[in-house]
Coordinates of C-alpha atoms in Angstrom, one line a residue:
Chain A
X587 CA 4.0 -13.6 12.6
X588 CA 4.9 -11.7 9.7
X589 CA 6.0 -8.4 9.6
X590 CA 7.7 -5.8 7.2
X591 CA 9.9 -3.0 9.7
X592 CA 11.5 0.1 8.5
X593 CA 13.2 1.5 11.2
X594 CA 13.2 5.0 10.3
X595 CA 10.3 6.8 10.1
X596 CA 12.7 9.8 8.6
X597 CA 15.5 10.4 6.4
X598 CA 17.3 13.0 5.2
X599 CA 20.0 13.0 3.0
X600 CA 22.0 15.6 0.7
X601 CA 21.5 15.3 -3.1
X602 CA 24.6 13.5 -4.6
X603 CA 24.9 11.5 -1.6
X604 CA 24.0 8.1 -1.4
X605 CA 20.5 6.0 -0.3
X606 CA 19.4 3.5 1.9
X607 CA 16.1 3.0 2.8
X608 CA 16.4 -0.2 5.9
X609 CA 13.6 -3.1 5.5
X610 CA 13.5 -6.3 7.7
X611 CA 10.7 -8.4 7.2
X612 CA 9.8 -11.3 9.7
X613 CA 8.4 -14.3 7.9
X614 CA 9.5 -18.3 7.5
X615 CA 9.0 -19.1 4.3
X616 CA 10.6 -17.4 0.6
X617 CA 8.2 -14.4 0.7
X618 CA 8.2 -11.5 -2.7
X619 CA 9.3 -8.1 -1.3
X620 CA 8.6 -5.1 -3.0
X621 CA 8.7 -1.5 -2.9
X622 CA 6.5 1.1 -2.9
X623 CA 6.8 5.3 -3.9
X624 CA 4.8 7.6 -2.9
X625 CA 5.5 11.2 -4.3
X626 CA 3.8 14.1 -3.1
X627 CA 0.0 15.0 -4.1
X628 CA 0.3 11.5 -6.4
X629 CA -0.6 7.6 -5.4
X630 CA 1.0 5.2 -4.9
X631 CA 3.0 3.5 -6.8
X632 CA 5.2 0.2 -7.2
X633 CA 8.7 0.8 -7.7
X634 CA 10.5 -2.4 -7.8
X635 CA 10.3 -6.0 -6.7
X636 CA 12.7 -8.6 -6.4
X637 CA 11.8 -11.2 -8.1
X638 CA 12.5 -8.7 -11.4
X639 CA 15.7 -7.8 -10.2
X640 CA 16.0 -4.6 -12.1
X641 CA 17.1 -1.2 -11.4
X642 CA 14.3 1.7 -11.2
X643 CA 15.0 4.9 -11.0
X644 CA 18.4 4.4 -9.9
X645 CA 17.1 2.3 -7.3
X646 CA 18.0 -1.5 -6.4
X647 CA 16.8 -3.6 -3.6
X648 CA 18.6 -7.0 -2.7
X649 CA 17.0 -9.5 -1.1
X650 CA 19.1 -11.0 2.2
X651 CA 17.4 -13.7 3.1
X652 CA 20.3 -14.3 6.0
X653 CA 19.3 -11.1 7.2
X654 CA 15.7 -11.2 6.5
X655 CA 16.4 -8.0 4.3
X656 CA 15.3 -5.9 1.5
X657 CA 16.9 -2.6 1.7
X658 CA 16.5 0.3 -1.1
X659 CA 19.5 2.0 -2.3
X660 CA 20.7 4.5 -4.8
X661 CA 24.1 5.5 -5.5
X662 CA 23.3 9.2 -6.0
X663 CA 20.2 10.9 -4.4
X664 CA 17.9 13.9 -6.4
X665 CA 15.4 16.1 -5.2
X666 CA 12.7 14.0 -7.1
X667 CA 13.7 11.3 -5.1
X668 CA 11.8 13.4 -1.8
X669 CA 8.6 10.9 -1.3
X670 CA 7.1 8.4 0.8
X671 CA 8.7 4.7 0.6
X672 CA 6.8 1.5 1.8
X673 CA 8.2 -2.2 1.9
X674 CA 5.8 -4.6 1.5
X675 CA 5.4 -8.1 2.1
X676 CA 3.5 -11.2 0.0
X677 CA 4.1 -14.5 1.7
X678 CA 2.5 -16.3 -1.0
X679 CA -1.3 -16.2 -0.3
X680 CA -2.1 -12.9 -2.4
X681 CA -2.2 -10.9 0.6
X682 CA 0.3 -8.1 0.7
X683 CA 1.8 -7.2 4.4
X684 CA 3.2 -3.1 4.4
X685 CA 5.7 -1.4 6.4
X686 CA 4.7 1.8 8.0
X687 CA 6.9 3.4 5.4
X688 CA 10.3 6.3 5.5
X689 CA 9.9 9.4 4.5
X690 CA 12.8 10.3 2.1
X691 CA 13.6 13.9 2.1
X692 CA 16.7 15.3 -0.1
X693 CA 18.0 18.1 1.0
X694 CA 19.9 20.5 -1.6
Chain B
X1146 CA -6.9 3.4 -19.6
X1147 CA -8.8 5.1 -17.1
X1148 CA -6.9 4.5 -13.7
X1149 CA -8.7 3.4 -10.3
X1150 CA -11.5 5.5 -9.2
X1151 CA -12.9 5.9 -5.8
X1152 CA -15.6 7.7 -4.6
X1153 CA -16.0 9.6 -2.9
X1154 CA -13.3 11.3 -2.2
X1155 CA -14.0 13.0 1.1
X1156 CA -16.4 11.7 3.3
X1157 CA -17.5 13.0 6.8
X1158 CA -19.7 10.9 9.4
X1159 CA -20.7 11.2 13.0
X1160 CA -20.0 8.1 15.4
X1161 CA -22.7 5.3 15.2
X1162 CA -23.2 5.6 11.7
X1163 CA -22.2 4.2 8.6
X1164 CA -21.0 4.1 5.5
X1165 CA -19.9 2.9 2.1
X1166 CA -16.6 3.6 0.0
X1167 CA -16.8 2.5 -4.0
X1168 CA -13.8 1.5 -6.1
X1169 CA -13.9 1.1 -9.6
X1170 CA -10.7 -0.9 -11.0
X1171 CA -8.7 -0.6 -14.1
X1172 CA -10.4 -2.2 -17.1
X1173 CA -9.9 -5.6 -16.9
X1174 CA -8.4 -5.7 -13.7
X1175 CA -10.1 -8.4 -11.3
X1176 CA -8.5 -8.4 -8.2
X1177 CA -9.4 -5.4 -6.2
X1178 CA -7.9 -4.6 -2.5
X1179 CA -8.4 -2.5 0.1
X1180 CA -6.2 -0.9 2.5
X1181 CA -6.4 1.5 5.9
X1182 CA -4.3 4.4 5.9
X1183 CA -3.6 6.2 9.3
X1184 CA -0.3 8.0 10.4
X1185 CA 0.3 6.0 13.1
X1186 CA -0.4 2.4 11.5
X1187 CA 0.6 3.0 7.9
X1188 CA -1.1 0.4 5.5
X1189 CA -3.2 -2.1 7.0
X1190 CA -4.5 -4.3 4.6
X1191 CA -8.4 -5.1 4.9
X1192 CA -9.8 -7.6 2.1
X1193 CA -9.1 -8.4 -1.2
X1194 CA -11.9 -9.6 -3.8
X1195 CA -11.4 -11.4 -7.1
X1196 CA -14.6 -12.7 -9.1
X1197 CA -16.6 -11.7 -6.4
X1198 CA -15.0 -13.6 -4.2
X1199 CA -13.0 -12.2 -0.9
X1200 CA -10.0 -14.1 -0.4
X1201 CA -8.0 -12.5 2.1
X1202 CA -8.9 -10.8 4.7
X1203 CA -7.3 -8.7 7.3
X1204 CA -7.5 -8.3 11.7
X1205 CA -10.1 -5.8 11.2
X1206 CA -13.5 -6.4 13.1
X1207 CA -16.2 -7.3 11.3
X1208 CA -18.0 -3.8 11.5
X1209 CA -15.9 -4.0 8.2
X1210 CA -17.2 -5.7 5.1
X1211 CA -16.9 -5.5 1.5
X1212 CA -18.0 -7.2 -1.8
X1213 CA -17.0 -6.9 -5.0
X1214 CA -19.6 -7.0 -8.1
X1215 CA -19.7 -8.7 -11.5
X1216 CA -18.0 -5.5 -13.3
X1217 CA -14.9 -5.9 -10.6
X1218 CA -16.5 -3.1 -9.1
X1219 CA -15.7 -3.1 -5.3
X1220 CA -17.8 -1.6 -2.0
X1221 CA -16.1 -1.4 1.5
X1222 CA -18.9 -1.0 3.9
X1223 CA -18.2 0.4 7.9
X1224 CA -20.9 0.4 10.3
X1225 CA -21.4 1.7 13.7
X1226 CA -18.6 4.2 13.2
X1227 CA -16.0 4.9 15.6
X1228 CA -13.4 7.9 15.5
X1229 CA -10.6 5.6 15.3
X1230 CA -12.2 4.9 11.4
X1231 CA -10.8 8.0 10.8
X1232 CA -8.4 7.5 7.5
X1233 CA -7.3 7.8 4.1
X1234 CA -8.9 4.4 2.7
X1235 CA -7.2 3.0 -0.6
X1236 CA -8.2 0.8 -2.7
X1237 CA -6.0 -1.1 -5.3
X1238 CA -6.5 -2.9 -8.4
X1239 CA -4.4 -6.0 -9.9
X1240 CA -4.8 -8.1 -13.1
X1241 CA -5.2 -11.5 -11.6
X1242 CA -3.6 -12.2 -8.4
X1243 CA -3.1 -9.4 -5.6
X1244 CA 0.5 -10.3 -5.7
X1245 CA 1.2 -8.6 -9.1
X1246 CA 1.6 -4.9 -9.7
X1247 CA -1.3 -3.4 -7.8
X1248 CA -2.2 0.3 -9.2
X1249 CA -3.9 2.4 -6.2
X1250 CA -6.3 4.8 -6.2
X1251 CA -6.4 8.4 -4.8
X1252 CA -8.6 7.2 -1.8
X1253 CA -11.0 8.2 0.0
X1254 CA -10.6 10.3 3.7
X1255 CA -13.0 9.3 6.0
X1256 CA -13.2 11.9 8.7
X1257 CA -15.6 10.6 12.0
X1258 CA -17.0 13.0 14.0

């Protein structure tokens, strides 16, 4: 079956510090994996994927497809960085499988 | 451009009835999802249309429906409410294939009573 986890529903972490938002995804094939912001009071939004291997924000995903992988990171956290994150899922067939998303929450 | 609309934006219904949800997509846009919102399930994709045409669709029973009109304009229909409906229902538009960059809309919160 496929699936997109993020195993933490919550995460805090002090500005200047570093990110990692965790995303496993279950699925056979070579799926696209993306990742979704939401910021507070706005929609939302796509923040990366990895076929466009670029940098957003600060923020880089790698896909590990050992590990089944695609975690967020960012070397330095800010406040705007508080929001709603989502992993998501295409395994080809223009559907789009979500993770029940981490809530990012930087503390000063 | 105009970003995705929905309408309404707050809806609220008793059990047993039901109800439609409208999305208008991006100019130009002709893909058009849908998605359920709920705090315990997250996203849980529903359908997606493209030239009036659903292609996907998700585990949702079929008191669910949708269709999606010559303008891209898109219509999620629930009937025989229950209060598990309850949600924040988001609809999303992409160019071509639902795979691309899908822009969202603000939603629509379907409260059942």
């Amino acid at each position: 079956a496929q699936r997109v986890t993020q195993p933490e529903k919550l995460l805090s972490v002090f500005k200047g510090a570093p990110v990692e938002l965790k995303c496993n995804y279950s699925y056979s094939g070579s799926p696209e994996l993306f990742w979704y912001v939401q910021y507070s009071r706005q929609r939302l939004q796509l923040l990366l994927r990895h076929i466009s291997r670029e940098s957003i924000k600060g923020f880089t995903a790698d896909l590990n497809k050992g590990e089944t992988s695609f975690h967020l990171k960012k070397p330095f956290a800010q406040e705007e960085d508080s929001a709603m994150y989502y992993c998501a899922l295409s395994p080809g067939d223009d559907k789009i499988i979500f993770g029940k998303g981490t809530r990012l929450h930087i503390l000063p | 451009k105009a970003g995705v609309t929905q309408t309404p934006r707050y809806l609220i219904k008793t059990r047993g009835q039901q109800v439609t949800l409208s999305c208008s997509p991006i100019s130009g846009h002709r893909s058009v999802s849908w998605y359920q919102q709920t705090p315990g399930q997250g996203l849980q994709f529903l359908f997606e249309y493209f030239s009036e045409t659903q292609r996907n669709k998700g585990n949702f029973p079929g008191r669910f429906s949708g269709r999606q009109f010559s303008n891209s304009r898109s219509e999620m229909n629930v009937s025989t409410l229950e209060l598990g409906d309850s949600a924040l229902y988001l609809c999303a538009s992409s160019l071509s294939a639902s795979v691309n960059e899908q822009f969202f809309g603000p939603g629509t919160r379907l409260t059942v009573l």
